PDB file of N, CA and C in Angstrom:
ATOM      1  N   UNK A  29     -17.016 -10.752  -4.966  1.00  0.00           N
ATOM      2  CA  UNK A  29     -17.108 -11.098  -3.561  1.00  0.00           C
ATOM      3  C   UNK A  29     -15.848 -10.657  -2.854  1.00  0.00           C
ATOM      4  N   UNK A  30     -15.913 -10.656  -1.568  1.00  0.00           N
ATOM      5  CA  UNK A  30     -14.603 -10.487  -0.511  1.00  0.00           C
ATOM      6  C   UNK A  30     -14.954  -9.249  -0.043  1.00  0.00           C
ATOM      7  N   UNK A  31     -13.610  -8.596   0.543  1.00  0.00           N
ATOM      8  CA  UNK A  31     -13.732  -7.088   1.244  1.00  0.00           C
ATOM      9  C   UNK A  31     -12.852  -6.015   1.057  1.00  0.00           C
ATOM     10  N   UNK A  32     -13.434  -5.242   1.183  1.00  0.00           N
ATOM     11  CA  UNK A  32     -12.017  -4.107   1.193  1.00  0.00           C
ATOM     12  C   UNK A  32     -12.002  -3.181   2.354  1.00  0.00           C
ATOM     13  N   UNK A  33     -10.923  -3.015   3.198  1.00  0.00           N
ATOM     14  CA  UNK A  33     -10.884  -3.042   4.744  1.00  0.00           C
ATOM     15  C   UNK A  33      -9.573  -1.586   4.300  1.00  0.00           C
ATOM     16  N   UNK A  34     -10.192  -0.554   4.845  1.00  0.00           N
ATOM     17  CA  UNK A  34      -9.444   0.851   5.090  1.00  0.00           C
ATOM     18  C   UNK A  34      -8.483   0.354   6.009  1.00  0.00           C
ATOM     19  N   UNK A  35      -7.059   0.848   5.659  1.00  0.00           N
ATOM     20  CA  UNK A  35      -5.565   0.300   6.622  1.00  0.00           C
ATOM     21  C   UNK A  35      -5.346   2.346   6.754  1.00  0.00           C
ATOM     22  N   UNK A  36      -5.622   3.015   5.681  1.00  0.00           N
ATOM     23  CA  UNK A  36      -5.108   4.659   5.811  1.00  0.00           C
ATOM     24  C   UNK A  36      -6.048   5.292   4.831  1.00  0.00           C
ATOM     25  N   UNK A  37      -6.493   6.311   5.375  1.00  0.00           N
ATOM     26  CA  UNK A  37      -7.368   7.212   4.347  1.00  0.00           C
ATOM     27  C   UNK A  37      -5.951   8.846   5.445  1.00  0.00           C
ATOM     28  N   UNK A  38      -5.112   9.114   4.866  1.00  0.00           N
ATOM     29  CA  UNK A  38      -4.701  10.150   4.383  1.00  0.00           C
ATOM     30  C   UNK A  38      -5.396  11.310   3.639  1.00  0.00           C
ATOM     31  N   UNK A  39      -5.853  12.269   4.010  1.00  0.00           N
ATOM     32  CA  UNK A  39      -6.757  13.572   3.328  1.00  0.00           C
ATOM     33  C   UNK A  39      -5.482  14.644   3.323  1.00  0.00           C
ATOM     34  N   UNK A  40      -4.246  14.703   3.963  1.00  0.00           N
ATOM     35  CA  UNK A  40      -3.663  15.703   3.851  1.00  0.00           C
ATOM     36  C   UNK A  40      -2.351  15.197   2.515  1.00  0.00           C
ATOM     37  N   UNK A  41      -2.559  13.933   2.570  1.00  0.00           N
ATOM     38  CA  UNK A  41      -0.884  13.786   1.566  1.00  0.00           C
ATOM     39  C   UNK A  41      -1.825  12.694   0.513  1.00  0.00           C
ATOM     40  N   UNK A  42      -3.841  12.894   0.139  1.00  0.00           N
ATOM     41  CA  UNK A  42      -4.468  12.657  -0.609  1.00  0.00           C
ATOM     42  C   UNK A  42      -4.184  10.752  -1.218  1.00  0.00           C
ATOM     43  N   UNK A  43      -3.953  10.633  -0.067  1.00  0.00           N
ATOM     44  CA  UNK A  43      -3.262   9.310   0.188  1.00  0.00           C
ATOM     45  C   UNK A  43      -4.732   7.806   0.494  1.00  0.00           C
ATOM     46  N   UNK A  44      -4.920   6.812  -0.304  1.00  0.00           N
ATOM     47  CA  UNK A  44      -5.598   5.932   0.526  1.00  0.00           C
ATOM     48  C   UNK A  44      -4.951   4.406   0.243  1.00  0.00           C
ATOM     49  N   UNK A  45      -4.862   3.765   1.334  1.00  0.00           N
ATOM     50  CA  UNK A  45      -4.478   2.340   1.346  1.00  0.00           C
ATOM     51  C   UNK A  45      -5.245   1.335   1.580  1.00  0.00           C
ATOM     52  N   UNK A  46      -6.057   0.505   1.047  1.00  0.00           N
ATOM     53  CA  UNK A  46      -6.665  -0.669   1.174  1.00  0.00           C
ATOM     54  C   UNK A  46      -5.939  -2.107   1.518  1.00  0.00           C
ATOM     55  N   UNK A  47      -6.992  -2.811   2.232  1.00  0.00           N
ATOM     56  CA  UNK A  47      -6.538  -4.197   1.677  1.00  0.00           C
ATOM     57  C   UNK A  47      -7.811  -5.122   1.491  1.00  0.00           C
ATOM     58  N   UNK A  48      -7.892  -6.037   0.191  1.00  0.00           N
ATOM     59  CA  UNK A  48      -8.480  -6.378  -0.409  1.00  0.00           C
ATOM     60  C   UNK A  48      -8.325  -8.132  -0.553  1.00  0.00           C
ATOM     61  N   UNK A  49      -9.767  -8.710   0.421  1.00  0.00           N
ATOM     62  CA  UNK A  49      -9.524  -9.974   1.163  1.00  0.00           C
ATOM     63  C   UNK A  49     -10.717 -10.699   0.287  1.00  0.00           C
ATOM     64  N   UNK A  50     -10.352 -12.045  -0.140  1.00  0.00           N
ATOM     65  CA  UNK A  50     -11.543 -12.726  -0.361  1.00  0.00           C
ATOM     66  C   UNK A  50     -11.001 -14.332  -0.305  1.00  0.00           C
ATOM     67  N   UNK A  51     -12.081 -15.082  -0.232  1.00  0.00           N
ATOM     68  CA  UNK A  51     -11.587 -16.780  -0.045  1.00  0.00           C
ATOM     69  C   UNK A  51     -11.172 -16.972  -1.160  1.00  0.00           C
ATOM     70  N   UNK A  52      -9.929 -17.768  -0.603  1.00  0.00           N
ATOM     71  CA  UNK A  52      -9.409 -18.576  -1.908  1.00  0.00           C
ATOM     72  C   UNK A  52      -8.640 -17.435  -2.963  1.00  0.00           C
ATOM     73  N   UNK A  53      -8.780 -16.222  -2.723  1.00  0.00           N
ATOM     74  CA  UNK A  53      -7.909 -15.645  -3.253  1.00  0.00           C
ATOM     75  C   UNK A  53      -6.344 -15.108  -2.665  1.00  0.00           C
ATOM     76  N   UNK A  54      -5.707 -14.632  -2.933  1.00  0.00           N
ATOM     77  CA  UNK A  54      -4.636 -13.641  -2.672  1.00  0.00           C
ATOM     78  C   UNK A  54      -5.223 -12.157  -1.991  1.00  0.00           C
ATOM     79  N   UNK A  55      -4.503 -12.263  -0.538  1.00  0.00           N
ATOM     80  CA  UNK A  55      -5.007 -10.848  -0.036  1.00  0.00           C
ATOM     81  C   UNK A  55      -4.079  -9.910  -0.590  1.00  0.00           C
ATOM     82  N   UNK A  56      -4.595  -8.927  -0.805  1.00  0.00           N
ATOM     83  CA  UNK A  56      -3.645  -7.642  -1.763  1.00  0.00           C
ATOM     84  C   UNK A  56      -3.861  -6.375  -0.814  1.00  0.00           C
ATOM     85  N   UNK A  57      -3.020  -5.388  -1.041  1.00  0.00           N
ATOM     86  CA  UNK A  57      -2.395  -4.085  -0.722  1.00  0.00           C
ATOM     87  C   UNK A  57      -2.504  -3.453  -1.296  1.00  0.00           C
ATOM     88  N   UNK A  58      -3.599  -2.055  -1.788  1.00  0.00           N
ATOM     89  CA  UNK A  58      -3.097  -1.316  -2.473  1.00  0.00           C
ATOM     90  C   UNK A  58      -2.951  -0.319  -1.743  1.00  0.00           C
ATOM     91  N   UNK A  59      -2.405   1.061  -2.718  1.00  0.00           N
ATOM     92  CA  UNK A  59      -2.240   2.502  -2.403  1.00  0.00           C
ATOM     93  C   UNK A  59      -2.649   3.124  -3.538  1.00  0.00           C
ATOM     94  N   UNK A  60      -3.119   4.543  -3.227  1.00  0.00           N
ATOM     95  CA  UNK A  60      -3.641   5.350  -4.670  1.00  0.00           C
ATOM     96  C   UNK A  60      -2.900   6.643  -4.014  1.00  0.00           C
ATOM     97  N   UNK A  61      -2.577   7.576  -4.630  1.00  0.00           N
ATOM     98  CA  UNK A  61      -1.682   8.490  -4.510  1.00  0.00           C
ATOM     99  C   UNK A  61      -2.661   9.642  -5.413  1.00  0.00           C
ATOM    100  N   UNK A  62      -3.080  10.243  -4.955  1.00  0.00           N
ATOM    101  CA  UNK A  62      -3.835  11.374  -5.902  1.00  0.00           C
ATOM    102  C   UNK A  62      -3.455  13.099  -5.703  1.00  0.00           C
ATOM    103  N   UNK A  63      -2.212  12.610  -5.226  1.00  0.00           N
ATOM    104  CA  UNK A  63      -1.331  13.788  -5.223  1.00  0.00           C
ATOM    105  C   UNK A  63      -0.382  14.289  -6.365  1.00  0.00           C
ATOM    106  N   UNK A  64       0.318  15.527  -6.497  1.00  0.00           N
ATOM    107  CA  UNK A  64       1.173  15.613  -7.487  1.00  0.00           C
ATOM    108  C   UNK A  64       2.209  15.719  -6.237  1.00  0.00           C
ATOM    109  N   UNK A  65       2.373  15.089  -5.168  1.00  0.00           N
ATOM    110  CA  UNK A  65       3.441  14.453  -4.756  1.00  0.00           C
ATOM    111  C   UNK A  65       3.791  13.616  -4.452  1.00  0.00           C
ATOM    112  N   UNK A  66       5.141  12.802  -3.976  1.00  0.00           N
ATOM    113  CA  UNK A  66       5.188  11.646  -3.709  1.00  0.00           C
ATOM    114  C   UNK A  66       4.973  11.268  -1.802  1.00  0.00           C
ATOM    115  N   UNK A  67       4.404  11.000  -1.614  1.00  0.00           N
ATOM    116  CA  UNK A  67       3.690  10.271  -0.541  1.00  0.00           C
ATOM    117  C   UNK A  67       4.543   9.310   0.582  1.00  0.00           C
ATOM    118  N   UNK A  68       4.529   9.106   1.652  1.00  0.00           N
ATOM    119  CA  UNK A  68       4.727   7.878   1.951  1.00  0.00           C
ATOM    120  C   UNK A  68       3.861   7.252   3.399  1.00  0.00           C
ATOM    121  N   UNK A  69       4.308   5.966   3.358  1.00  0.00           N
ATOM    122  CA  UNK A  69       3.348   5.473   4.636  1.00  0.00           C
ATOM    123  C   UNK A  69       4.042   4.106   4.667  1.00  0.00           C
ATOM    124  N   UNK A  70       3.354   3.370   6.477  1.00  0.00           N
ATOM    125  CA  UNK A  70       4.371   2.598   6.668  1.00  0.00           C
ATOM    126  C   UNK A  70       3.466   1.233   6.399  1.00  0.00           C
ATOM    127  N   UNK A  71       3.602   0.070   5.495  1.00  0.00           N
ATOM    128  CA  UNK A  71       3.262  -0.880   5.501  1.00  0.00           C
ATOM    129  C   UNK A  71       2.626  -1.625   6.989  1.00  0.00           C
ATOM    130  N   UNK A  72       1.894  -2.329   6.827  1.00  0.00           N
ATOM    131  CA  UNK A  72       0.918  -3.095   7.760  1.00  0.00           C
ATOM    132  C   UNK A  72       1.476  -4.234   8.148  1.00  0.00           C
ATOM    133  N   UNK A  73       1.912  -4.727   8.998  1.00  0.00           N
ATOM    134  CA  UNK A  73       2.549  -5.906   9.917  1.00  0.00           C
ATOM    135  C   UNK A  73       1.892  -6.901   9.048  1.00  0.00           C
ATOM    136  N   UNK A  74       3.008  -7.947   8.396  1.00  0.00           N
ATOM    137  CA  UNK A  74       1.861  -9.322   7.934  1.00  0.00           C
ATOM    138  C   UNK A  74       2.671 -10.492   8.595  1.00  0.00           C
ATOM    139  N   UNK A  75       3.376 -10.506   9.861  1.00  0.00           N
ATOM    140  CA  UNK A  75       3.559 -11.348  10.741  1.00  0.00           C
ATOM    141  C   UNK A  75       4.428 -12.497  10.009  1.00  0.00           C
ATOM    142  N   UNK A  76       4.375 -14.129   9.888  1.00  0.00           N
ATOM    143  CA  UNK A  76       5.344 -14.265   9.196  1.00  0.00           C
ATOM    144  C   UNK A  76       5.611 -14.690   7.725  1.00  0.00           C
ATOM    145  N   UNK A  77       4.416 -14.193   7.254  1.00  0.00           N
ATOM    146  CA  UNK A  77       4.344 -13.478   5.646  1.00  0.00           C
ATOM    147  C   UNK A  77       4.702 -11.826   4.955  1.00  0.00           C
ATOM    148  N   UNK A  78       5.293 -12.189   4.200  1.00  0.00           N
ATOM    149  CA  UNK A  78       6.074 -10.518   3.389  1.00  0.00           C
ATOM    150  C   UNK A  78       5.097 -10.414   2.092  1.00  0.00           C
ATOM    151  N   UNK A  79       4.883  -8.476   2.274  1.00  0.00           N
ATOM    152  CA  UNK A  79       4.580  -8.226   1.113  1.00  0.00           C
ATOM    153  C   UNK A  79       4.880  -8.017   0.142  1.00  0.00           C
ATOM    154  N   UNK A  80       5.024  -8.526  -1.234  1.00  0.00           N
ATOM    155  CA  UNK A  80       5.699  -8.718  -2.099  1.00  0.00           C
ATOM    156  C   UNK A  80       5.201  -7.097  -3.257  1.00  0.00           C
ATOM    157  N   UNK A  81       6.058  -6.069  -3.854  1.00  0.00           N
ATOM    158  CA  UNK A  81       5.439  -5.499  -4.640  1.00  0.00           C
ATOM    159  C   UNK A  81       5.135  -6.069  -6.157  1.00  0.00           C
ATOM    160  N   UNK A  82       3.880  -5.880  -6.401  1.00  0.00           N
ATOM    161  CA  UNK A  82       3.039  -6.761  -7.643  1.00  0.00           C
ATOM    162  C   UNK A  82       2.786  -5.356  -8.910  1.00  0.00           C
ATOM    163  N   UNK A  83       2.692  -4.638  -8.919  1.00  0.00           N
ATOM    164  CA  UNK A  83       2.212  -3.347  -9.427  1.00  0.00           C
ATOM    165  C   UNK A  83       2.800  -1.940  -8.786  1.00  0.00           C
ATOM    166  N   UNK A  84       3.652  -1.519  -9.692  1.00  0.00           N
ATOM    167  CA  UNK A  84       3.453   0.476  -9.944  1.00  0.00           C
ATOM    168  C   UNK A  84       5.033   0.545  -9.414  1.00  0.00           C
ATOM    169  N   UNK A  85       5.468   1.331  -8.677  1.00  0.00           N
ATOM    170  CA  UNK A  85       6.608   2.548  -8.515  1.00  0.00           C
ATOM    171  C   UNK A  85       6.525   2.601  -7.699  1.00  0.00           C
ATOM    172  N   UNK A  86       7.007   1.712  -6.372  1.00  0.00           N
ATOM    173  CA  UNK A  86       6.896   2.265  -4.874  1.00  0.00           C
ATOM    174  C   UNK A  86       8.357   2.184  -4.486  1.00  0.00           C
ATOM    175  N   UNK A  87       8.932   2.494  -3.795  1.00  0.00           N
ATOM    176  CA  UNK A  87      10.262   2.461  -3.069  1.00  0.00           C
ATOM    177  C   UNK A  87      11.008   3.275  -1.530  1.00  0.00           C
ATOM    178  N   UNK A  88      11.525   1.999  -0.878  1.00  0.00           N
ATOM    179  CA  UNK A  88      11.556   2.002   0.315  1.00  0.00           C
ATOM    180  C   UNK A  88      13.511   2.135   0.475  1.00  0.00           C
ATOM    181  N   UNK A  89      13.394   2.048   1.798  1.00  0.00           N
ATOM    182  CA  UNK A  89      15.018   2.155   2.028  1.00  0.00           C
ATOM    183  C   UNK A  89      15.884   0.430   3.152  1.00  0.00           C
ATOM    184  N   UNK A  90      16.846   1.435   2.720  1.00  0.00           N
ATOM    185  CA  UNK A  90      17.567  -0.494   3.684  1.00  0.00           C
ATOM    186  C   UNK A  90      17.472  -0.336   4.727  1.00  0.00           C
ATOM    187  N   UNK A  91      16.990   1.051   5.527  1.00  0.00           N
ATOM    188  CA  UNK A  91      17.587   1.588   7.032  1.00  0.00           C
ATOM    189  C   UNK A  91      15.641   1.188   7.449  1.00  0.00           C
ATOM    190  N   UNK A  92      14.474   1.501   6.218  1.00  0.00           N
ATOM    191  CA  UNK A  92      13.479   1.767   6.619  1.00  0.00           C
ATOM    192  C   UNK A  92      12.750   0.847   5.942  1.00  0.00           C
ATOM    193  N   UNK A  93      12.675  -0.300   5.874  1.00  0.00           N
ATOM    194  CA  UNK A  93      12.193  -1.360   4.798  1.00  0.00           C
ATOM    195  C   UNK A  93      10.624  -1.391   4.795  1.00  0.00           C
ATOM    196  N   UNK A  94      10.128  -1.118   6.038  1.00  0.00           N
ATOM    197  CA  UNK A  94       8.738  -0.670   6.017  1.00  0.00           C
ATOM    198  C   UNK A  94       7.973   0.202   5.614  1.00  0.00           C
ATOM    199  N   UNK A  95       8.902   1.312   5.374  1.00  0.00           N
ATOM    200  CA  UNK A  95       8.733   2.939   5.189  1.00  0.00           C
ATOM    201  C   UNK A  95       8.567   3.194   3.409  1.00  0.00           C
ATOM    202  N   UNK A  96       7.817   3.482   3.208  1.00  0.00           N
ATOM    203  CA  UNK A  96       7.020   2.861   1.598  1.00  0.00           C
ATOM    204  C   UNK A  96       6.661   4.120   1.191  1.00  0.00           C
ATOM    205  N   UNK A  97       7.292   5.049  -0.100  1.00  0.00           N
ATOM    206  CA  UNK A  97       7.072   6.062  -1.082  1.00  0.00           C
ATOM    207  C   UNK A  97       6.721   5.308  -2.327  1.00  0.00           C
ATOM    208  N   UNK A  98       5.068   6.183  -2.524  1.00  0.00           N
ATOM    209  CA  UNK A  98       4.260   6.091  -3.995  1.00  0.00           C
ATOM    210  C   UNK A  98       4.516   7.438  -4.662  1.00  0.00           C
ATOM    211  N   UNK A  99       4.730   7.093  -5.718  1.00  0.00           N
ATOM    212  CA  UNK A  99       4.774   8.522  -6.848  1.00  0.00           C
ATOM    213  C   UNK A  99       3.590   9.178  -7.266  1.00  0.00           C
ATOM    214  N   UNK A 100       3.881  10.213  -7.387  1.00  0.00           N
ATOM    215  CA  UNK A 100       2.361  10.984  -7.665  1.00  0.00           C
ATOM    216  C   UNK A 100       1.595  10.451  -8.602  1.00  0.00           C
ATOM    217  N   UNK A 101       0.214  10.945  -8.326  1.00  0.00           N
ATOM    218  CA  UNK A 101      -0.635  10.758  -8.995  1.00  0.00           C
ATOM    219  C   UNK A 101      -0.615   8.927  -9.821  1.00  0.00           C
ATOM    220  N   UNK A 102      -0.548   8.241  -8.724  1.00  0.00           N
ATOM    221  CA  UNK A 102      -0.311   6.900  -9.076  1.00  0.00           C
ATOM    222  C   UNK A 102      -0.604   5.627  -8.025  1.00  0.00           C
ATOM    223  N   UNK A 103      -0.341   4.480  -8.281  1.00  0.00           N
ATOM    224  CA  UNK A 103      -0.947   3.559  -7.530  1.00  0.00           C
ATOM    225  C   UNK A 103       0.154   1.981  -7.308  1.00  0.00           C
ATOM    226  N   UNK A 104       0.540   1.554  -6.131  1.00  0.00           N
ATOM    227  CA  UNK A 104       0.716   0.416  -6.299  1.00  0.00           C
ATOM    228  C   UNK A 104       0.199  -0.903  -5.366  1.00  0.00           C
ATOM    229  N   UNK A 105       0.279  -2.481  -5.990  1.00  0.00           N
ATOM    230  CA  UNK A 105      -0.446  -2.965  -5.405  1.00  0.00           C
ATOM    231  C   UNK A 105       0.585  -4.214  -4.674  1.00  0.00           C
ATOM    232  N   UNK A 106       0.397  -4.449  -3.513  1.00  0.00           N
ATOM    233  CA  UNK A 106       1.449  -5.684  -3.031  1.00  0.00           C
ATOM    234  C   UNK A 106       0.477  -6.781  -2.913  1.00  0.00           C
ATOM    235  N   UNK A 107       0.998  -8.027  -2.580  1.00  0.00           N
ATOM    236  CA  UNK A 107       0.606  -9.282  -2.623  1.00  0.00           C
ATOM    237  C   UNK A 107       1.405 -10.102  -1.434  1.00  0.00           C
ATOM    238  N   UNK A 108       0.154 -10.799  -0.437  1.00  0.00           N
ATOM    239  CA  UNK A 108       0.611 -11.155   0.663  1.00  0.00           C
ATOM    240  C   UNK A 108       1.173 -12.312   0.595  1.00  0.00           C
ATOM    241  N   UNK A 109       2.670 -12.570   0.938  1.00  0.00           N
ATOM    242  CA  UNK A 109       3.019 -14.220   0.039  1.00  0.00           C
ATOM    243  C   UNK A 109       3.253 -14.791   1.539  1.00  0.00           C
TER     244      UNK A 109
END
Protein backbone atom coordinates (compact mmCIF):
# COMPACT_ATOMS: atom_id res chain seq x y z
CA UNK A 1 0.00 0.00 0.00
CA UNK A 2 0.90 3.89 -0.08
CA UNK A 3 2.38 5.96 -3.07
CA UNK A 4 5.10 6.82 -4.99
CA UNK A 5 4.93 10.52 -6.14
CA UNK A 6 7.68 11.63 -9.06
CA UNK A 7 9.77 14.80 -7.24
CA UNK A 8 12.48 14.44 -10.77
CA UNK A 9 12.53 12.17 -13.70
CA UNK A 10 15.93 13.56 -15.20
CA UNK A 11 16.36 11.77 -18.89
CA UNK A 12 19.51 13.76 -19.59
CA UNK A 13 21.78 13.00 -16.29
CA UNK A 14 19.42 9.35 -16.37
CA UNK A 15 18.48 10.51 -13.05
CA UNK A 16 14.97 9.60 -11.09
CA UNK A 17 13.84 10.73 -7.59
CA UNK A 18 10.83 9.45 -5.80
CA UNK A 19 9.10 9.83 -2.71
CA UNK A 20 7.49 7.01 -1.19
CA UNK A 21 4.35 7.78 1.27
CA UNK A 22 2.18 5.39 3.16
CA UNK A 23 0.15 5.52 6.68
CA UNK A 24 1.83 4.85 9.54
CA UNK A 25 4.92 4.47 7.83
CA UNK A 26 8.12 6.59 7.30
CA UNK A 27 7.97 8.83 4.16
CA UNK A 28 11.25 8.06 2.22
CA UNK A 29 13.40 9.68 -0.62
CA UNK A 30 14.89 7.90 -3.03
CA UNK A 31 17.27 8.49 -6.08
CA UNK A 32 18.47 5.93 -8.76
CA UNK A 33 21.36 7.10 -10.76
CA UNK A 34 21.62 4.95 -13.96
CA UNK A 35 24.38 6.81 -15.18
CA UNK A 36 28.14 6.06 -15.32
CA UNK A 37 28.18 9.49 -13.87
CA UNK A 38 27.79 11.15 -10.84
CA UNK A 39 24.63 13.19 -10.85
CA UNK A 40 23.26 15.79 -8.77
CA UNK A 41 19.92 17.43 -7.73
CA UNK A 42 18.51 19.61 -5.14
CA UNK A 43 16.56 17.94 -2.29
CA UNK A 44 12.75 18.75 -1.73
CA UNK A 45 11.79 21.33 1.03
CA UNK A 46 10.55 19.15 4.16
CA UNK A 47 9.72 22.35 6.13
CA UNK A 48 10.44 21.74 9.76
CA UNK A 49 11.56 18.17 9.32
CA UNK A 50 15.24 17.09 7.85
CA UNK A 51 16.12 14.46 5.63
CA UNK A 52 18.15 12.14 7.15
CA UNK A 53 20.53 9.89 4.66
CA UNK A 54 19.39 6.07 5.36
CA UNK A 55 21.09 4.22 2.32
CA UNK A 56 24.03 4.47 -0.46
CA UNK A 57 26.81 7.29 -1.25
CA UNK A 58 25.32 10.62 -1.58
CA UNK A 59 27.24 13.81 -0.69
CA UNK A 60 26.57 17.39 -0.39
CA UNK A 61 28.58 20.54 0.60
CA UNK A 62 28.63 23.11 3.70
CA UNK A 63 28.15 26.14 1.22
CA UNK A 64 25.22 23.84 -0.58
CA UNK A 65 23.58 21.53 2.01
CA UNK A 66 20.69 20.99 -0.28
CA UNK A 67 22.70 20.38 -3.33
CA UNK A 68 22.89 16.40 -3.29
CA UNK A 69 25.56 14.17 -5.60
CA UNK A 70 24.65 10.28 -6.24
CA UNK A 71 27.40 8.09 -7.64
CA UNK A 72 27.01 6.31 -10.68
CA UNK A 73 25.16 3.71 -11.48
CA UNK A 74 23.68 3.67 -7.90
CA UNK A 75 20.98 4.62 -5.50
CA UNK A 76 20.30 6.39 -2.25
CA UNK A 77 17.46 6.52 0.10
CA UNK A 78 16.65 9.41 2.85
CA UNK A 79 14.17 9.26 5.62
CA UNK A 80 11.89 12.09 6.65
CA UNK A 81 12.62 12.58 10.50
Amino acid sequence: TGTFRTILADDEQDLWVFLREAPGEATVLVALNASEDVVSFDLPASGPRAWSLAFGAASNSPEAPKWIRVEPISGCVWVLE
